[in-house]
CSV table of C-alpha atoms in Angstrom, one decimal:
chain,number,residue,atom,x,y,z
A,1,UNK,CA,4.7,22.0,-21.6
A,2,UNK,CA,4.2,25.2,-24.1
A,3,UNK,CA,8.0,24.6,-25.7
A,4,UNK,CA,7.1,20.6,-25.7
A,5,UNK,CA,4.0,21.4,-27.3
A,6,UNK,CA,5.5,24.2,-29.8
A,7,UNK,CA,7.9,21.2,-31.2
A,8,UNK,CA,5.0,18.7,-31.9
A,9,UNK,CA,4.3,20.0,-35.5
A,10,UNK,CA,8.6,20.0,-36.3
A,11,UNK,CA,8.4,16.0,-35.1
A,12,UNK,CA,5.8,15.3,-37.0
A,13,UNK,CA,7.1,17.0,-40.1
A,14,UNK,CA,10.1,15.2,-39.8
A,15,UNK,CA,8.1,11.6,-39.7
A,16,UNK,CA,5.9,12.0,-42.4
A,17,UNK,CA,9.1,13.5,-44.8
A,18,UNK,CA,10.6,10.4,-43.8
A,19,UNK,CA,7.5,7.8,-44.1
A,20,UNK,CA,7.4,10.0,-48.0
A,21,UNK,CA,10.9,8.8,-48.7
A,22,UNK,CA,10.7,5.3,-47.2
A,23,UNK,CA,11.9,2.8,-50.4
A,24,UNK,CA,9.0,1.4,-52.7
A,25,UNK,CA,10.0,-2.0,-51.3
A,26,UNK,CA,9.0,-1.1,-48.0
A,27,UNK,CA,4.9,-1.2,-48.9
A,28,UNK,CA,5.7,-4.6,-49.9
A,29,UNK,CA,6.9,-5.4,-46.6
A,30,UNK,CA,4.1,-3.8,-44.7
A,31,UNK,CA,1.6,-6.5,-46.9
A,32,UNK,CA,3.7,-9.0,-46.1
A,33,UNK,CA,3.4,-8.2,-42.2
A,34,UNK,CA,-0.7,-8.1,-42.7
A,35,UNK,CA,-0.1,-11.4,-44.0
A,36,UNK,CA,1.9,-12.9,-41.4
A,37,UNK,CA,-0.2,-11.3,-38.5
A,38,UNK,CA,-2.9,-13.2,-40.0
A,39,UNK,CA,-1.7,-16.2,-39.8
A,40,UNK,CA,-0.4,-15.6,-36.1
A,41,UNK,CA,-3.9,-15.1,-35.4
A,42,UNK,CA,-5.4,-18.2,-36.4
A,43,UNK,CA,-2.7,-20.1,-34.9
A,44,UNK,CA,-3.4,-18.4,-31.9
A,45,UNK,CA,-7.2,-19.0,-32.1
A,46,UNK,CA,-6.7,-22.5,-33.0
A,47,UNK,CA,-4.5,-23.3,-29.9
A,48,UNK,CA,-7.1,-21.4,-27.5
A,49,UNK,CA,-9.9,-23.1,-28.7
A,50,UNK,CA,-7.7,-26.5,-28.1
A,51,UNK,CA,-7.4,-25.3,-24.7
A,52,UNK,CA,-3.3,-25.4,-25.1
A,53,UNK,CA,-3.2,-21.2,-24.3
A,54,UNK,CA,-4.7,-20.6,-21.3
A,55,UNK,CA,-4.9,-18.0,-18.2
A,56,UNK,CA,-6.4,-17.6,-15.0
A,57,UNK,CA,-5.7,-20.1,-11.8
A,58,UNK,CA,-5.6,-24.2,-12.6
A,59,UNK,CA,-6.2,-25.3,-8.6
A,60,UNK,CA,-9.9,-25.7,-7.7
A,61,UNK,CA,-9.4,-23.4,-4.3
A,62,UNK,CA,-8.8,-20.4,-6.3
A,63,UNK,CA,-11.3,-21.1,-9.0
A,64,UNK,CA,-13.6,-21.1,-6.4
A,65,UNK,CA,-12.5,-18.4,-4.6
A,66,UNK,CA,-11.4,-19.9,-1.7
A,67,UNK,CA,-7.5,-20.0,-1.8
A,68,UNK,CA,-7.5,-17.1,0.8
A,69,UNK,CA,-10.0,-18.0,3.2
A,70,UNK,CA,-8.6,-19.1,6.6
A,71,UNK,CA,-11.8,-21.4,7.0
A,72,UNK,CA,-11.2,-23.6,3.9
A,73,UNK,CA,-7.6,-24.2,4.8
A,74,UNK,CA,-8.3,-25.2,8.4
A,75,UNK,CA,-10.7,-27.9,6.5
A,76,UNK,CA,-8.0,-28.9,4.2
A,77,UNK,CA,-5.4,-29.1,6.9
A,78,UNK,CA,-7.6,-31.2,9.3
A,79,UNK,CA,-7.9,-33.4,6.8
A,80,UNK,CA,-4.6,-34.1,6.5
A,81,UNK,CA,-3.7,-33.6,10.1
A,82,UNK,CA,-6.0,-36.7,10.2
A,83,UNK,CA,-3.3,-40.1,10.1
A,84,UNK,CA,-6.6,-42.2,9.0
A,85,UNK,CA,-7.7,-39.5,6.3
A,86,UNK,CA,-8.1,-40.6,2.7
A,87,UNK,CA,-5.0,-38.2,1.7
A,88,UNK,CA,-3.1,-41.8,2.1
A,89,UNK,CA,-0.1,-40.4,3.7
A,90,UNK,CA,-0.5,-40.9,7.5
A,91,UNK,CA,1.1,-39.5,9.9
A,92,UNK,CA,3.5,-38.1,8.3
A,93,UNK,CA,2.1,-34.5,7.4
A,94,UNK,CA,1.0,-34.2,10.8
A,95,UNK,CA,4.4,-35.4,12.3
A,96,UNK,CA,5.9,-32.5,10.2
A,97,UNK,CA,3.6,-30.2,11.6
A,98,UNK,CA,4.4,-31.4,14.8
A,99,UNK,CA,8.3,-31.0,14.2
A,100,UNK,CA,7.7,-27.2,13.9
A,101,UNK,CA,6.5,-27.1,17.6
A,102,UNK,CA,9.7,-28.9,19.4
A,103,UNK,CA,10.4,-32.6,19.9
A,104,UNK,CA,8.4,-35.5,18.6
A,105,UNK,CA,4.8,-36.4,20.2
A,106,UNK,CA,3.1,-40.0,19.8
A,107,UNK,CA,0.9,-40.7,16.9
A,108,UNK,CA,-1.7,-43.0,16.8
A,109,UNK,CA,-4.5,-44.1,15.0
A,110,UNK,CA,-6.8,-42.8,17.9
A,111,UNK,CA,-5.4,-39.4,16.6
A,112,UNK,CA,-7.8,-36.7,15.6
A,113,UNK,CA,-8.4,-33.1,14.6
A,114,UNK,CA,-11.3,-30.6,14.6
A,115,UNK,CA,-12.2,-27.1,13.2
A,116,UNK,CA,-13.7,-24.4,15.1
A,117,UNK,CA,-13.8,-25.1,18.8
A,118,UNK,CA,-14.5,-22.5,21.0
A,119,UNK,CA,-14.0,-22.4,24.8
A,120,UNK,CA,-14.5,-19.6,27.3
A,121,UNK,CA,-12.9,-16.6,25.9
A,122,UNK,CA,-11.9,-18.1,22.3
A,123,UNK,CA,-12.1,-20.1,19.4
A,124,UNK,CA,-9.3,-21.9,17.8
A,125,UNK,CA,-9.4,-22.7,13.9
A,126,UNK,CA,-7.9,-26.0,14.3
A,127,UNK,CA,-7.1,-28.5,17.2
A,128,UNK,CA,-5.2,-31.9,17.0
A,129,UNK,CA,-6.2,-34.5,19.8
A,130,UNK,CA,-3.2,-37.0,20.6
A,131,UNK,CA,-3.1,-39.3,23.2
A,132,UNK,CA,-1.7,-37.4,25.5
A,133,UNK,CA,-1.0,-33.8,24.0
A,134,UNK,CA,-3.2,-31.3,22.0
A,135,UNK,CA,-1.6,-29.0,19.1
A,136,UNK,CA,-4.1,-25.9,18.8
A,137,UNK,CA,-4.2,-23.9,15.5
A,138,UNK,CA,-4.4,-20.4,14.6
A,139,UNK,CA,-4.4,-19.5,11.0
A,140,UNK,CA,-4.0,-16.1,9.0
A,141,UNK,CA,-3.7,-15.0,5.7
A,142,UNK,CA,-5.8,-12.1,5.2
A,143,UNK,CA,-7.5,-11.2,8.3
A,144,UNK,CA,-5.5,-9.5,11.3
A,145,UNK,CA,-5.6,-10.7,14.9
A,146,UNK,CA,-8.1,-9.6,16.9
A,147,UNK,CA,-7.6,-8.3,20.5
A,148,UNK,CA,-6.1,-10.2,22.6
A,149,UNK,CA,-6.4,-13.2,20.2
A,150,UNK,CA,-3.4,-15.3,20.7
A,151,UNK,CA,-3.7,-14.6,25.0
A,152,UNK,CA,-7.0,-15.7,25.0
A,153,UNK,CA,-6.3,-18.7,22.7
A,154,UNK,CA,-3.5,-19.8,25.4
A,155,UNK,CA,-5.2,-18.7,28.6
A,156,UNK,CA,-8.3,-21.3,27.4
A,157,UNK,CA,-5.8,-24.0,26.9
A,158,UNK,CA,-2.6,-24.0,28.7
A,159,UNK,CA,-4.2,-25.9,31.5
A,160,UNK,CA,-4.9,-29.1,29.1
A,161,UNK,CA,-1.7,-32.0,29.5
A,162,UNK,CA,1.1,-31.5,26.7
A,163,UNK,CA,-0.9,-28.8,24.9
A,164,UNK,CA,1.6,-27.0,22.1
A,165,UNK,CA,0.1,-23.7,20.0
A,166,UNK,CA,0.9,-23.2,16.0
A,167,UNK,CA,0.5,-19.6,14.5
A,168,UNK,CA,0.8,-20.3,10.6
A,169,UNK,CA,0.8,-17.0,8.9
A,170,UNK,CA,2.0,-16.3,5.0
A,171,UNK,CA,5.6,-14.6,6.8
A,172,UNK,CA,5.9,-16.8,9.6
A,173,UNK,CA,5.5,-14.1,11.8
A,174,UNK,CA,4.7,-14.4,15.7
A,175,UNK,CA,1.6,-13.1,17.0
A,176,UNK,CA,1.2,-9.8,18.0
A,177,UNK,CA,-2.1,-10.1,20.5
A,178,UNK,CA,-0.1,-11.8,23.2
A,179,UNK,CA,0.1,-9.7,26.5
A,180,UNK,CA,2.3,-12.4,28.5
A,181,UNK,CA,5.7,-13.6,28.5
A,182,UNK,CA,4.5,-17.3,29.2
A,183,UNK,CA,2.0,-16.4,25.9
A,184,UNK,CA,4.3,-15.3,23.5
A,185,UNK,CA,7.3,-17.7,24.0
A,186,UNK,CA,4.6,-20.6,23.9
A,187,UNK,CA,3.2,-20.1,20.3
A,188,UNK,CA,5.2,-21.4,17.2
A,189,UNK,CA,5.4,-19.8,14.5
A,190,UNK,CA,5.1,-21.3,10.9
A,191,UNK,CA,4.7,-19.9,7.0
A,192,UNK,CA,2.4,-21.1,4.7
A,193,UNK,CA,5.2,-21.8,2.4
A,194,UNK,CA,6.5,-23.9,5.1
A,195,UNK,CA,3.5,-26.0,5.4
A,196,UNK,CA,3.7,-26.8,1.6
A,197,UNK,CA,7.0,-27.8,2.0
A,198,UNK,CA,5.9,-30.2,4.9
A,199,UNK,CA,3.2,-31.2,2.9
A,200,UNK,CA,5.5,-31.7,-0.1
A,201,UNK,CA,8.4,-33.4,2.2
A,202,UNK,CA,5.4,-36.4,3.6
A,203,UNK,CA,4.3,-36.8,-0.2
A,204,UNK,CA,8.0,-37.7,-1.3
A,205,UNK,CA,8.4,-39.9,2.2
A,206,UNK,CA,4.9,-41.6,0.7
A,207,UNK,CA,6.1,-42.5,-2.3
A,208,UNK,CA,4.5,-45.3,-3.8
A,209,UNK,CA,2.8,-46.6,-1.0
A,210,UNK,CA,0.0,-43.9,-1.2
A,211,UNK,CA,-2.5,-43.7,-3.7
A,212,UNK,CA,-2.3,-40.9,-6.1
A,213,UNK,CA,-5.3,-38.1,-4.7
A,214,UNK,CA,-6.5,-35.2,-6.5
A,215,UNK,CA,-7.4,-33.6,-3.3
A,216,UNK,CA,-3.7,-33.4,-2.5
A,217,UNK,CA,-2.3,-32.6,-5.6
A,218,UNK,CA,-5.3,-29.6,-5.7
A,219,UNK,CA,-4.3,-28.4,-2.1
A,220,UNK,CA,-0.4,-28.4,-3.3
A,221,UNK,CA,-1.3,-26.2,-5.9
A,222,UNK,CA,-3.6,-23.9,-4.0
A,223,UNK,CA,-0.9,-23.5,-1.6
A,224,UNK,CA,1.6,-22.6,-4.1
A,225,UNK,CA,-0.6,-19.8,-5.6
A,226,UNK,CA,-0.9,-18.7,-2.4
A,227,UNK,CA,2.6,-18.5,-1.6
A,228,UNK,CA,3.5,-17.7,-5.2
A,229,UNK,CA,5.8,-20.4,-5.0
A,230,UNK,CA,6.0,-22.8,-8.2
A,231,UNK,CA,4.5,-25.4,-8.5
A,232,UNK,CA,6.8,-28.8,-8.9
């Protein structure tokens, strides 16, 4: 540091000898900069204040804060779990869900979904009800698994008829709170990306036969900031 320090006062010499010698032209030049920078400026100004440069997130989930909260996902994803919701695409987000688990289960009309249900020793953030089959839910971005988690989610439900478990995490990992063989070979496992592209596959199959939704469109994006995927 001393011999770097020692050769500060040489470097410097050497600059300003050469600023000294720099061609009269040169000040001209540096105006001319002042000038130009100027004008970048108030181009600049004038496109922010048009709202044309912009920064920050555009989807209403992360405006809000929400885009990594595991509670306002399961609320979006009931919603479009549900073939009757006002998303206008069916079944067909749900039946791409449903793909992920193993062969194809009857939808129906009659077919709903719910947040939060607890049982005995657990509390699954999602659960579709089919006619004859149940898919329950556990969702993570942010928060870990706590213990036990995924045992006690299929202990409380593998008694119910044609019951199938999702794990959606942002890797598509498997759950790591399972203490059973029969446990961990029962839960799927799905990333978040995934379910955009599942979402994104039933808006394409939709076509012009649903109506155009915001709430879809916003949920699209959210899900692409979330998986820093880009959005189409």
């Amino acid at each position: 540091m001393a011999l770097e320090t020692a050769a500060w006062p040489r470097t410097f010499s050497v600059l300003a000898e050469k600023w000294r010698n720099l061609p009269a032209t040169s000040s001209v030049d540096v105006v001319e900069w002042r000038s130009r920078f100027a004008v970048m400026k108030a181009e600049h100004d004038r496109l922010r204040l048009q709202g044309r440069w912009t920064h920050g997130p555009a989807d209403l989930m992360s405006i809000c804060g929400f885009h990594r909260k595991e509670l306002a996902h399961g609320s979006a994803l009931r919603w479009l779990c549900d073939p009757t919701g006002s998303h206008g695409l069916g079944d067909r987000f749900l039946v791409g869900l449903i793909r992920a688990t193993g062969e194809p289960l009857e939808v129906s009309s009659d077919t709903t979904a719910e947040t939060e249900i607890s049982r005995e020793r657990s509390r699954a953030d999602l659960v579709v009800y089919g006619d004859r089959w149940k898919l329950v839910m556990e969702l993570k971005i942010d928060a870990i698994e706590s213990e036990r988690q995924c045992q006690r989610l299929y202990e409380d439900w593998r008694m119910d008829r044609g019951v199938r478990w999702l794990f959606i995490t942002l890797s598509g990992r498997a759950p790591v709170t399972t203490t059973t063989e029969q446990a961990a070979l029962a839960w799927h496992r799905l990333s978040w990306s995934r379910v955009l592209s599942v979402l994104d596959d039933a808006v394409q199959a939709a076509g012009e036969e649903a109506p155009e939704v915001t709430a879809v469109a916003e949920y699209r994006r959210s899900l692409s900031r979330l998986t820093k995927r880009r959005w189409k």
